XYZ file of C-alpha atoms in Angstrom:
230
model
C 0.000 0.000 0.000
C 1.032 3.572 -0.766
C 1.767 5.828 1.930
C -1.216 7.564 2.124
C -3.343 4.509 3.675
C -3.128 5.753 6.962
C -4.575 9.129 6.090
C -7.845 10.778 7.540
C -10.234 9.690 5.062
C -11.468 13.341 2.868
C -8.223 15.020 3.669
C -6.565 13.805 0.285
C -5.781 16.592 -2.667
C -8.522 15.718 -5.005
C -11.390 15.945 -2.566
C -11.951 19.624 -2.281
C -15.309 20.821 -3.042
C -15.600 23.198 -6.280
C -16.365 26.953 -5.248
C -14.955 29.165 -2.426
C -14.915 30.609 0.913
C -18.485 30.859 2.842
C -19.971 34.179 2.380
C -19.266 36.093 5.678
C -22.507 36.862 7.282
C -24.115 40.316 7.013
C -26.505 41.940 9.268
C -27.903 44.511 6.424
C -31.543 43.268 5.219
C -32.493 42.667 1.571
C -34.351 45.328 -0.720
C -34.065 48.401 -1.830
C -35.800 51.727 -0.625
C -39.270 51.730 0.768
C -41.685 53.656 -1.635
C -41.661 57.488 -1.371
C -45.095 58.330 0.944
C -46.813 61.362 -0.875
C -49.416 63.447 0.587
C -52.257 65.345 -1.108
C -53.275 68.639 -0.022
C -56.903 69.503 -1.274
C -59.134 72.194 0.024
C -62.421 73.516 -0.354
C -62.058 77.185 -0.616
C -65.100 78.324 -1.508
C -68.561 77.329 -1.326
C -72.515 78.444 -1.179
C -75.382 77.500 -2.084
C -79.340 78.537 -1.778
C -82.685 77.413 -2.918
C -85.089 79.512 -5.045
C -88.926 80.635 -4.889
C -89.445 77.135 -7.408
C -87.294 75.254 -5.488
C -84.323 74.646 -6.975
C -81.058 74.584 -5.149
C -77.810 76.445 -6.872
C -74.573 75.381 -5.038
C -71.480 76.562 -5.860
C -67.517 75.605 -4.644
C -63.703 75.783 -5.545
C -61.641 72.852 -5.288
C -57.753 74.187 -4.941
C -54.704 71.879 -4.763
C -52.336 73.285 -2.443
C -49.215 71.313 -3.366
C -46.479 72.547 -5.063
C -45.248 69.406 -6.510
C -47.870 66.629 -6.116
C -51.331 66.329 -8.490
C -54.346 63.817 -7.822
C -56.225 62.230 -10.400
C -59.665 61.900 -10.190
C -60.626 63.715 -6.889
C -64.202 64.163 -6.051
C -66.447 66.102 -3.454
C -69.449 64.841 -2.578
C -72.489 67.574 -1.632
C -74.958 65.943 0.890
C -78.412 68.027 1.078
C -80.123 68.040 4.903
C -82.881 68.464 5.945
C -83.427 70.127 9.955
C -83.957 66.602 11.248
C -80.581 65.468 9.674
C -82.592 63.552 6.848
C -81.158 63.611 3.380
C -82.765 65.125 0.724
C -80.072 65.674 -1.733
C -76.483 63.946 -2.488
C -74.055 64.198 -5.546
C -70.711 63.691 -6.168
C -68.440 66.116 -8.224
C -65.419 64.095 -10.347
C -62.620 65.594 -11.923
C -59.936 64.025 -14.002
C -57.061 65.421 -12.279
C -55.922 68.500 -9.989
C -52.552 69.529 -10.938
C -50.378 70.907 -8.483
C -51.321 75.070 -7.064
C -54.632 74.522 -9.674
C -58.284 75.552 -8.296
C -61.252 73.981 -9.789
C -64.818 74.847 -9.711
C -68.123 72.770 -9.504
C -71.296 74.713 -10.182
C -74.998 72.967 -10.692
C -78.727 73.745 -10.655
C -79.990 71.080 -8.342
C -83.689 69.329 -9.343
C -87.536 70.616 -7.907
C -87.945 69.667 -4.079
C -84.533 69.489 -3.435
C -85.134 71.781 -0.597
C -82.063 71.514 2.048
C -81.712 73.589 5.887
C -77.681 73.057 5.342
C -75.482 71.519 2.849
C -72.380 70.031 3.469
C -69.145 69.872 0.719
C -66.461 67.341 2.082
C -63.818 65.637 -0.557
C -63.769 62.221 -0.944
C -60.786 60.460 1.123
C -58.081 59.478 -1.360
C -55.939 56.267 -1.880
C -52.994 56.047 -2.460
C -52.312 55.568 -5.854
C -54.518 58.990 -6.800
C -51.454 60.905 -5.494
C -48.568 61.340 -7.778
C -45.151 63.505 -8.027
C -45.665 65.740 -10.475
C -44.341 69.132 -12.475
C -46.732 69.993 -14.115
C -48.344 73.110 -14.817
C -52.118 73.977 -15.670
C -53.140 76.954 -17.887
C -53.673 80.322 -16.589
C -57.169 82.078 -17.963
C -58.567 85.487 -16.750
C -62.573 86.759 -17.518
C -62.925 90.431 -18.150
C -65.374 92.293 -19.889
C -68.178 91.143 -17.983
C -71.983 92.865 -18.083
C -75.495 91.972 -17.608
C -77.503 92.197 -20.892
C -81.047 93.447 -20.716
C -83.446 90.600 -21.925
C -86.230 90.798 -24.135
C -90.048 88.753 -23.030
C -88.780 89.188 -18.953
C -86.059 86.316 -19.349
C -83.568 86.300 -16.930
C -80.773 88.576 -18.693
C -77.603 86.560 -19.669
C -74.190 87.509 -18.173
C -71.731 88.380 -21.039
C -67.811 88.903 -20.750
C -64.534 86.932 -22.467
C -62.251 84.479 -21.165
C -58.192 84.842 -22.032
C -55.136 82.622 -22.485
C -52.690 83.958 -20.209
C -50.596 81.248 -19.611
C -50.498 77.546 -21.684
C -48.462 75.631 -18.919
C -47.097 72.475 -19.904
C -50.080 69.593 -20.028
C -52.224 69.129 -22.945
C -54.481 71.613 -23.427
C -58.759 70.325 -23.646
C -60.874 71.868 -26.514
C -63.208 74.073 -24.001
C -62.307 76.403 -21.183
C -64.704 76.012 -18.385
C -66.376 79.058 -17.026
C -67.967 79.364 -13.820
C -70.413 82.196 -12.474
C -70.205 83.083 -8.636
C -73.372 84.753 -7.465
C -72.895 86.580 -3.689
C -75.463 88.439 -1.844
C -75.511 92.032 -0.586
C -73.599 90.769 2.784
C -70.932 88.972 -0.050
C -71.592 85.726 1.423
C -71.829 82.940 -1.612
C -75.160 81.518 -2.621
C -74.658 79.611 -5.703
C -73.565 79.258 -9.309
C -73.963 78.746 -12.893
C -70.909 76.793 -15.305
C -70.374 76.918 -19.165
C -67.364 76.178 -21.503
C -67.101 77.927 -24.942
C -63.811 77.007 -27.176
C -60.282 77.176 -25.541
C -58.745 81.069 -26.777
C -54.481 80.930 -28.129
C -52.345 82.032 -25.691
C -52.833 86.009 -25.583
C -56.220 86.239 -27.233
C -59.732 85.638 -25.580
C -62.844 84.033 -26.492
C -66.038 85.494 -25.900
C -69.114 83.671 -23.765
C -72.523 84.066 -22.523
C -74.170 82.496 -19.331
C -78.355 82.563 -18.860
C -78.487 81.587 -15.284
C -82.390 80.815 -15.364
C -82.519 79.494 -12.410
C -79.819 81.367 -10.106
C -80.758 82.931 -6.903
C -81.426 86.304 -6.556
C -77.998 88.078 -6.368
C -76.250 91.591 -5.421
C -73.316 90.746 -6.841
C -71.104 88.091 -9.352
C -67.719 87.026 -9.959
C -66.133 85.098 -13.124
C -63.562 82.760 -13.342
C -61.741 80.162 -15.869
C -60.347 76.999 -15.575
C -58.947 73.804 -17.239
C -62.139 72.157 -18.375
């Protein structure tokens, strides 16, 4: 027998294992970065809202997104009619596609007959997660001048006229209409509803004229304009 009989048995030159040292153990954990947490900052800045002699409620509000740097895609408020004994006698929700960061958006509607609320509430819809999104984006920036009340023939209500401008086109992809919202106030300047149209979206620097017949808006002292991203 060679000389290597009396050898531990697994010790000999040919019986190493392919491969090399153990990996040294680690106390770091696997993964990567934990997803970035965004949060939304929506507020209802405005609202009103009254009921007329037939009984239709106007309501009015203004959605603004107070983030510099996030947007939300389709955030809604939801308008809940009361009556005194906390029944319900009116709900709707208000969608929009998107609220891009510093924008403010409007909801105006003529509610039906016998919708005939003591208090109505605007609250938005909580959001889930994946509505919020990091974003640069810019809306456009409209003004409304010109305005005036035009007498009507055959008692009508008179229409409101004025013209809606392209100040600024920001940098997302501009709709066909401009939206136009009318704010009625009363003589203390306290909000009591609203009226909404959209005529075709002005170039940047030129305006587009419009016309509003609120038929069934609330007795008013006073009325503001505004546009917006339809």
């Amino acid at each position: 027998n060679g000389e290597g009989a009396d050898d531990e048995p697994g010790v000999g030159a040919g019986d190493e294992g392919a491969g090399g040292d153990a990996p040294a153990a680690s106390d770091d954990p696997a993964g990567g970065e934990a997803p970035e947490e965004l949060t939304a900052d929506l507020e209802i800045v405005e609202s009103g809202w009254s009921v007329n002699d037939d009984g239709r409620m106007s309501y009015v509000f203004a959605l603004r997104n107070n983030s510099d740097d996030v947007k939300v895609k389709f955030p809604t408020v939801n308008i809940v009619g009361r009556a005194d004994d906390d029944t319900i006698v009116y709900t709707r929700e208000e969608l929009f596609t998107c609220i891009y960061p510093g924008e403010t958006l409007w909801g105006a509607t003529i509610a039906g007959e016998n919708a005939n609320p003591d208090d109505v509430e605007f609250s938005i819809v909580p959001l889930r997660d994946d509505q919020v999104v990091r974003s640069d984006e810019k809306p456009p920036l409209y003004s409304v001048s010109n305005l005036a009340v035009v007498d009507s023939e055959y008692g009508l209500t008179p229409p409101i006229t004025g013209e809606v401008s392209l100040l600024e086109e920001g940098n997302v992809e501009l709709e066909k209409d401009v939206a136009i919202v009318l704010v009625f106030m009363d003589e203390d300047g306290t909000v009591i509803g609203g009226e909404f149209t959209s005529v075709n979206n002005p170039r940047l620097g030129e305006s587009m004229p419009f016309s509003v017949y609120p038929h069934s808006c609330p007795d008013y002292s006073s009325y503001e304009a505004y546009g917006f991203r339809y």
